[in-house]
Tab-separated table of C-alpha atoms in Angstrom:
chain	number	residue	atom	x	y	z
A	1	MET	CA	-51.101	-22.585	33.118
A	2	ASN	CA	-51.723	-26.168	31.986
A	3	ASN	CA	-52.833	-27.551	35.359
A	4	THR	CA	-55.072	-24.719	36.490
A	5	ASP	CA	-58.186	-23.132	35.035
A	6	TYR	CA	-58.141	-19.485	34.033
A	7	ARG	CA	-60.661	-17.076	32.527
A	8	ILE	CA	-60.850	-13.525	31.227
A	9	VAL	CA	-62.659	-11.034	33.439
A	10	PHE	CA	-63.581	-7.374	33.067
A	11	ALA	CA	-63.021	-6.242	36.648
A	12	GLY	CA	-64.233	-2.744	35.816
A	13	LYS	CA	-64.257	-0.141	33.060
A	14	ASP	CA	-61.139	-0.590	30.861
A	15	ASP	CA	-59.818	-3.251	33.270
A	16	CYS	CA	-59.345	-6.637	31.560
A	17	GLN	CA	-57.587	-9.312	33.619
A	18	ILE	CA	-56.814	-13.029	33.647
A	19	GLU	CA	-58.010	-14.747	36.815
A	20	GLU	CA	-57.760	-18.247	38.238
A	21	PHE	CA	-60.967	-20.120	39.053
A	22	VAL	CA	-62.147	-23.501	40.271
A	23	PRO	CA	-64.241	-25.384	37.696
A	24	VAL	CA	-67.627	-26.743	38.704
A	25	ALA	CA	-68.586	-30.354	38.022
A	26	PRO	CA	-71.471	-30.631	35.565
A	27	ALA	CA	-74.943	-30.928	37.053
A	28	GLU	CA	-77.913	-32.546	35.350
A	29	GLY	CA	-78.143	-31.420	31.730
A	30	GLU	CA	-74.651	-29.897	31.751
A	31	VAL	CA	-71.230	-30.736	30.348
A	32	ARG	CA	-67.751	-29.516	31.205
A	33	VAL	CA	-65.718	-28.514	28.170
A	34	LYS	CA	-61.965	-28.005	27.950
A	35	ASN	CA	-61.640	-25.198	25.460
A	36	ILE	CA	-59.364	-25.273	22.439
A	37	VAL	CA	-60.150	-21.788	21.061
A	38	SER	CA	-62.589	-18.922	21.493
A	39	LEU	CA	-63.463	-15.947	19.316
A	40	MET	CA	-63.333	-12.345	20.490
A	41	SER	CA	-66.250	-10.018	19.742
A	42	ALA	CA	-65.442	-6.374	19.157
A	43	GLY	CA	-69.099	-5.375	19.520
A	44	THR	CA	-70.707	-6.483	22.761
A	45	GLU	CA	-67.465	-7.253	24.587
A	46	LEU	CA	-65.850	-3.891	23.873
A	47	ALA	CA	-69.108	-2.099	24.704
A	48	VAL	CA	-69.060	-3.694	28.162
A	49	LEU	CA	-65.307	-3.200	28.709
A	50	ARG	CA	-65.485	0.478	27.714
A	51	LYS	CA	-68.831	0.914	29.506
A	52	THR	CA	-70.547	2.179	26.342
A	53	HIS	CA	-73.229	-0.520	26.168
A	54	ARG	CA	-76.659	1.081	25.936
A	55	ALA	CA	-77.891	-0.830	28.994
A	56	TYR	CA	-75.545	1.193	31.218
A	57	THR	CA	-77.667	4.278	30.522
A	58	THR	CA	-81.035	2.990	29.326
A	59	GLY	CA	-81.413	-0.093	31.538
A	60	GLY	CA	-83.605	-2.832	30.139
A	61	PHE	CA	-83.368	-6.595	30.305
A	62	MET	CA	-79.563	-6.618	29.828
A	63	GLU	CA	-78.809	-4.263	32.709
A	64	LYS	CA	-78.098	-7.028	35.251
A	65	TRP	CA	-76.123	-9.087	32.736
A	66	ILE	CA	-73.480	-6.410	32.073
A	67	GLN	CA	-72.468	-5.685	35.666
A	68	TYR	CA	-68.810	-5.918	36.729
A	69	PRO	CA	-67.106	-8.273	37.254
A	70	PHE	CA	-68.123	-9.372	33.761
A	71	TYR	CA	-66.979	-12.622	32.162
A	72	PRO	CA	-66.922	-12.083	28.381
A	73	GLY	CA	-67.223	-14.537	25.544
A	74	TYR	CA	-69.999	-16.352	23.742
A	75	ALA	CA	-68.222	-18.364	21.057
A	76	ALA	CA	-65.798	-21.182	21.852
A	77	VAL	CA	-64.814	-24.654	20.658
A	78	GLY	CA	-63.548	-27.364	22.981
A	79	ARG	CA	-63.593	-31.040	23.920
A	80	VAL	CA	-66.182	-32.454	26.267
A	81	ALA	CA	-64.355	-33.514	29.451
A	82	GLU	CA	-67.281	-34.512	31.682
A	83	VAL	CA	-70.957	-35.230	31.050
A	84	GLY	CA	-73.679	-34.624	33.629
A	85	SER	CA	-76.696	-36.828	34.160
A	86	GLY	CA	-79.502	-36.660	31.657
A	87	VAL	CA	-77.306	-35.501	28.763
A	88	THR	CA	-77.843	-37.303	25.490
A	89	GLY	CA	-76.107	-36.828	22.173
A	90	LEU	CA	-72.757	-35.746	23.643
A	91	SER	CA	-69.908	-37.889	24.942
A	92	VAL	CA	-66.509	-37.312	26.513
A	93	GLY	CA	-64.056	-36.416	23.752
A	94	ASP	CA	-66.624	-34.823	21.419
A	95	VAL	CA	-65.578	-31.491	19.913
A	96	VAL	CA	-68.320	-28.904	20.350
A	97	TRP	CA	-69.021	-25.266	19.677
A	98	HIS	CA	-70.659	-23.550	22.637
A	99	SER	CA	-71.715	-20.117	23.783
A	100	GLY	CA	-69.492	-20.093	26.866
A	101	GLN	CA	-66.909	-17.666	28.149
A	102	HIS	CA	-63.274	-16.997	27.315
A	103	ALA	CA	-61.792	-19.562	29.696
A	104	THR	CA	-59.631	-22.663	29.717
A	105	SER	CA	-62.736	-24.665	30.619
A	106	GLY	CA	-66.426	-24.125	31.184
A	107	THR	CA	-69.376	-25.964	32.714
A	108	ILE	CA	-72.364	-25.180	30.557
A	109	ARG	CA	-75.765	-26.446	29.524
A	110	ALA	CA	-75.555	-29.189	26.939
A	111	ASP	CA	-78.333	-27.555	24.934
A	112	VAL	CA	-76.128	-24.570	24.059
A	113	CYS	CA	-73.518	-26.892	22.518
A	114	GLU	CA	-73.343	-27.823	18.849
A	115	LEU	CA	-71.370	-30.882	17.777
A	116	VAL	CA	-68.663	-29.773	15.340
A	117	PRO	CA	-68.707	-31.928	12.197
A	118	GLU	CA	-65.568	-33.924	11.463
A	119	GLY	CA	-63.111	-32.247	9.160
A	120	ILE	CA	-63.782	-28.672	10.336
A	121	ALA	CA	-60.855	-27.166	12.222
A	122	PRO	CA	-61.602	-25.573	15.614
A	123	GLU	CA	-60.177	-22.262	14.326
A	124	ASP	CA	-62.895	-22.292	11.645
A	125	ALA	CA	-65.731	-23.820	13.679
A	126	VAL	CA	-65.387	-21.153	16.367
A	127	PHE	CA	-66.862	-18.618	13.904
A	128	PHE	CA	-70.165	-20.528	13.860
A	129	GLY	CA	-71.902	-18.321	16.442
A	130	LEU	CA	-71.068	-15.027	14.743
A	131	VAL	CA	-71.953	-16.494	11.344
A	132	GLN	CA	-75.314	-17.382	12.883
A	133	ILE	CA	-75.706	-13.768	14.041
A	134	ALA	CA	-74.766	-12.500	10.568
A	135	MET	CA	-77.252	-14.950	9.058
A	136	THR	CA	-80.009	-13.071	10.900
A	137	ALA	CA	-79.874	-10.365	8.225
A	138	VAL	CA	-80.196	-12.908	5.417
A	139	ARG	CA	-83.122	-14.608	7.172
A	140	ARG	CA	-84.900	-11.327	7.868
A	141	ALA	CA	-84.142	-9.827	4.434
A	142	PRO	CA	-83.615	-12.565	1.841
A	143	ILE	CA	-82.740	-11.386	-1.634
A	144	VAL	CA	-83.491	-12.327	-5.199
A	145	LEU	CA	-80.417	-13.362	-7.199
A	146	GLY	CA	-78.663	-10.253	-8.497
A	147	GLU	CA	-80.222	-7.706	-6.145
A	148	SER	CA	-77.823	-5.069	-4.869
A	149	VAL	CA	-76.832	-5.163	-1.213
A	150	LEU	CA	-74.840	-2.607	0.769
A	151	VAL	CA	-73.164	-3.701	4.009
A	152	SER	CA	-72.065	-0.643	5.973
A	153	GLY	CA	-69.724	-1.504	8.818
A	154	LEU	CA	-67.082	-4.175	8.217
A	155	GLY	CA	-66.483	-5.458	11.685
A	156	LEU	CA	-66.535	-9.213	12.052
A	157	VAL	CA	-70.325	-9.582	11.846
A	158	GLY	CA	-70.484	-7.173	8.914
A	159	VAL	CA	-67.796	-9.028	6.957
A	160	LEU	CA	-69.476	-12.387	7.592
A	161	CYS	CA	-72.829	-10.908	6.569
A	162	SER	CA	-71.330	-9.582	3.333
A	163	ARG	CA	-69.943	-13.022	2.543
A	164	LEU	CA	-73.332	-14.659	3.153
A	165	TYR	CA	-75.030	-12.230	0.790
A	166	GLN	CA	-72.343	-12.813	-1.835
A	167	ILE	CA	-72.940	-16.561	-1.585
A	168	ALA	CA	-76.670	-15.848	-1.972
A	169	GLY	CA	-75.941	-14.060	-5.269
A	170	ALA	CA	-75.938	-10.393	-4.295
A	171	ASP	CA	-74.201	-7.611	-6.152
A	172	LEU	CA	-72.288	-6.410	-3.082
A	173	ALA	CA	-71.177	-2.941	-2.040
A	174	VAL	CA	-69.418	-2.291	1.267
A	175	ALA	CA	-68.654	0.795	3.349
A	176	ASP	CA	-66.282	1.365	6.252
A	177	LEU	CA	-63.741	3.785	7.716
A	178	SER	CA	-60.915	1.233	7.511
A	179	THR	CA	-58.944	1.101	4.284
A	180	GLY	CA	-57.574	-2.323	5.228
A	181	ARG	CA	-61.032	-3.798	5.742
A	182	LEU	CA	-62.261	-2.319	2.474
A	183	GLU	CA	-59.283	-3.771	0.625
A	184	ARG	CA	-60.005	-7.175	2.169
A	185	ALA	CA	-63.643	-6.979	1.049
A	186	GLU	CA	-62.596	-5.963	-2.451
A	187	ARG	CA	-60.229	-8.949	-2.670
A	188	MET	CA	-63.150	-11.142	-1.627
A	189	GLY	CA	-65.280	-9.889	-4.496
A	190	ALA	CA	-67.138	-6.738	-3.453
A	191	SER	CA	-68.053	-4.795	-6.583
A	192	SER	CA	-68.070	-1.351	-4.922
A	193	VAL	CA	-66.292	0.037	-1.862
A	194	VAL	CA	-67.071	3.279	-0.056
A	195	ASN	CA	-64.286	4.669	2.117
A	196	LEU	CA	-66.132	6.586	4.831
A	197	SER	CA	-62.911	8.290	5.901
A	198	GLU	CA	-62.917	10.093	2.540
A	199	THR	CA	-66.625	10.644	1.773
A	200	SER	CA	-69.990	10.174	3.366
A	201	LEU	CA	-72.306	7.354	2.385
A	202	VAL	CA	-74.967	9.880	1.391
A	203	ASP	CA	-72.616	11.894	-0.830
A	204	TRP	CA	-71.243	8.749	-2.479
A	205	TYR	CA	-74.691	7.514	-3.479
A	206	ASP	CA	-76.003	10.992	-4.342
A	207	SER	CA	-73.306	11.105	-7.022
A	208	ARG	CA	-74.286	7.608	-8.242
A	209	PRO	CA	-78.084	7.462	-7.905
A	210	ASP	CA	-78.353	4.513	-10.299
A	211	GLN	CA	-76.250	2.410	-7.877
A	212	ARG	CA	-78.463	2.856	-4.804
A	213	PRO	CA	-78.871	-0.516	-3.095
A	214	ASP	CA	-82.032	-2.596	-2.947
A	215	VAL	CA	-81.043	-3.652	0.574
A	216	SER	CA	-78.787	-1.842	3.042
A	217	ILE	CA	-77.375	-3.667	6.060
A	218	GLU	CA	-76.315	-1.406	8.921
A	219	ALA	CA	-73.787	-3.633	10.676
A	220	ALA	CA	-71.988	-1.189	12.973
A	221	GLY	CA	-74.745	-0.178	15.385
A	222	VAL	CA	-73.821	3.489	14.881
A	223	GLU	CA	-76.706	5.964	14.903
A	224	ALA	CA	-75.274	8.225	12.178
A	225	ASN	CA	-74.694	5.165	9.999
A	226	ILE	CA	-78.313	4.073	10.412
A	227	ASP	CA	-79.443	7.508	9.261
A	228	ALA	CA	-77.052	7.357	6.287
A	229	CYS	CA	-78.363	3.927	5.248
A	230	LEU	CA	-81.938	5.235	5.299
A	231	LYS	CA	-80.928	8.095	3.021
A	232	ALA	CA	-78.753	6.011	0.668
A	233	THR	CA	-81.166	3.130	-0.022
A	234	LYS	CA	-83.296	3.299	-3.164
A	235	ASN	CA	-87.017	4.018	-3.058
A	236	GLY	CA	-88.943	0.897	-2.086
A	237	GLY	CA	-85.826	-0.708	-0.636
A	238	ARG	CA	-85.107	-2.320	2.708
A	239	VAL	CA	-82.827	-1.222	5.543
A	240	VAL	CA	-81.746	-3.926	7.986
A	241	LEU	CA	-80.526	-3.046	11.479
A	242	LEU	CA	-78.031	-5.838	12.146
A	243	GLY	CA	-75.686	-3.882	14.408
A	244	SER	CA	-76.999	-3.114	17.899
A	245	PRO	CA	-77.491	0.666	18.315
A	246	ARG	CA	-75.984	1.941	21.572
A	247	ARG	CA	-78.079	5.104	22.043
A	248	PRO	CA	-81.487	6.534	21.118
A	249	MET	CA	-81.548	8.621	17.942
A	250	GLU	CA	-83.731	10.931	15.905
A	251	ILE	CA	-84.710	10.252	12.296
A	252	ASP	CA	-86.872	11.969	9.698
A	253	PRO	CA	-89.524	9.280	9.162
A	254	TYR	CA	-91.453	11.271	6.553
A	255	THR	CA	-88.542	12.091	4.232
A	256	ASP	CA	-86.386	9.032	4.737
A	257	ILE	CA	-88.936	6.224	5.239
A	258	HIS	CA	-92.531	7.194	4.501
A	259	LEU	CA	-91.921	9.173	1.308
A	260	LYS	CA	-89.431	6.615	-0.044
A	261	GLY	CA	-91.551	3.584	0.807
A	262	LEU	CA	-88.708	1.982	2.760
A	263	THR	CA	-89.052	-1.100	4.917
A	264	VAL	CA	-86.942	-0.989	8.091
A	265	ILE	CA	-86.170	-4.431	9.503
A	266	GLY	CA	-84.848	-5.244	12.957
A	267	ALA	CA	-82.335	-8.101	12.889
A	268	HIS	CA	-81.353	-8.792	16.478
A	269	THR	CA	-80.348	-12.426	16.910
A	270	MET	CA	-83.549	-13.109	18.861
A	271	SER	CA	-85.689	-12.071	15.876
A	272	VAL	CA	-85.263	-15.479	14.174
A	273	ASP	CA	-87.236	-18.411	15.583
A	274	ALA	CA	-85.529	-21.420	17.131
A	275	ALA	CA	-86.757	-23.871	14.492
A	276	THR	CA	-85.149	-21.848	11.697
A	277	ARG	CA	-81.933	-21.518	13.675
A	278	ALA	CA	-81.797	-25.286	14.166
A	279	LYS	CA	-82.351	-25.886	10.468
A	280	ASP	CA	-79.452	-23.552	9.625
A	281	VAL	CA	-76.884	-25.287	11.849
A	282	PRO	CA	-75.407	-27.864	9.424
A	283	TYR	CA	-75.283	-25.366	6.570
A	284	LEU	CA	-73.480	-22.743	8.651
A	285	PHE	CA	-70.856	-25.233	9.786
A	286	ALA	CA	-70.388	-26.276	6.160
A	287	LEU	CA	-69.884	-22.632	5.207
A	288	CYS	CA	-67.312	-22.232	7.997
A	289	GLY	CA	-65.451	-25.198	6.538
A	290	GLY	CA	-64.719	-23.464	3.240
A	291	PRO	CA	-67.044	-21.116	1.297
A	292	LEU	CA	-66.873	-18.208	3.751
A	293	GLY	CA	-63.129	-17.878	3.202
A	294	LEU	CA	-62.300	-17.568	6.888
A	295	ASP	CA	-58.555	-17.634	6.180
A	296	SER	CA	-59.011	-14.096	4.853
A	297	ILE	CA	-61.112	-13.000	7.838
A	298	ARG	CA	-59.193	-14.596	10.712
A	299	THR	CA	-56.310	-12.195	11.347
A	300	HIS	CA	-54.894	-13.505	14.645
A	301	VAL	CA	-54.615	-16.802	16.537
A	302	LEU	CA	-52.892	-16.004	19.838
A	303	PRO	CA	-52.724	-17.270	23.446
A	304	PHE	CA	-55.683	-16.206	25.602
A	305	THR	CA	-53.252	-14.506	27.975
A	306	ASP	CA	-52.787	-11.810	25.306
A	307	ALA	CA	-56.441	-10.743	25.630
A	308	PRO	CA	-55.908	-7.471	27.576
A	309	ARG	CA	-53.783	-5.977	24.795
A	310	LEU	CA	-55.872	-7.525	22.014
A	311	TYR	CA	-59.005	-5.619	23.006
A	312	ASP	CA	-57.004	-2.408	22.587
A	313	GLY	CA	-55.811	-3.586	19.168
A	314	ILE	CA	-59.292	-4.513	17.974
A	315	GLU	CA	-60.516	-1.053	18.927
A	316	ARG	CA	-57.620	1.060	17.654
A	317	ASP	CA	-56.149	-0.747	14.637
A	318	LEU	CA	-59.073	-1.644	12.391
A	319	ASP	CA	-56.815	-2.361	9.429
A	320	GLU	CA	-54.908	-5.096	11.254
A	321	TYR	CA	-57.406	-6.716	13.640
A	322	LEU	CA	-60.601	-8.458	12.600
A	323	GLY	CA	-61.132	-12.151	13.369
A	324	VAL	CA	-59.169	-12.646	16.598
A	325	VAL	CA	-59.053	-16.219	17.917
A	326	LEU	CA	-57.790	-17.013	21.421
A	327	ARG	CA	-55.942	-20.308	21.861
A	328	TYR	CA	-56.051	-22.398	25.066
A	329	GLU	CA	-53.967	-25.418	24.107
A	330	ASP	CA	-50.197	-25.347	23.550
């Protein structure tokens, strides 16, 4: 496939394919990038592939975006191959992170590209976008050194969020259904782990009331987990909704929020202003280059042609699959 361009497409529900396409020359303000790697997202991408994304039932601004055929991917690293008119700051040969699709190449706006600093491997730099998403929780709910933080849901964004809070000085607890993911978090320094396949979050903290977290991060987007985080967090604490809930839900606002004096914080990626995001860029790349410990988070680096089976693995084998990187160069 070296002389032809290919991309991943969701042709319909549960139908992931590899298709050939003709690349488009960059117009004004655009660049064409030959991808080296891209990073799979178990959240949004699986929700579209399985047709469980909330927009399929509730509509909203994302309804048109998730229609089939759908071209997934929003985190890739590649080399600039062509530069359109009016582009400044990027040249042919530059290595960039961009929010384009899973494809051998992409023609995209230059303003969604970030120049990858020298010395950071593409397999590390490709995590930049999801680290930026995880950083939303830290920006929306910064902590004081030594405060206790619970991250419930150890998918890729949840794991990256837990690492950011550890670097910020949190006393970290984590919760998940996957024993393998909990063991990984424990090796990376989590002080407490809650195996949700053995006990509920509420029961675990009810038996240890002195360990209730100051801040709880719901990173799975699961309605029952949101409710559990509200109940588990200490009085006067904060609950951060980092995961994207897929369906409406009912809560008990008097008992679980009002009476406890909780603050509930939305942490969608769009909740942080552009100026703050821009200021974070060099620091997040620096974190990708070492402190985040991505070698322990990146579980697979495989050819992009393996994507159809990898989505099944990400969904079904939580212990084995976490940070899955697709490779486009031999």
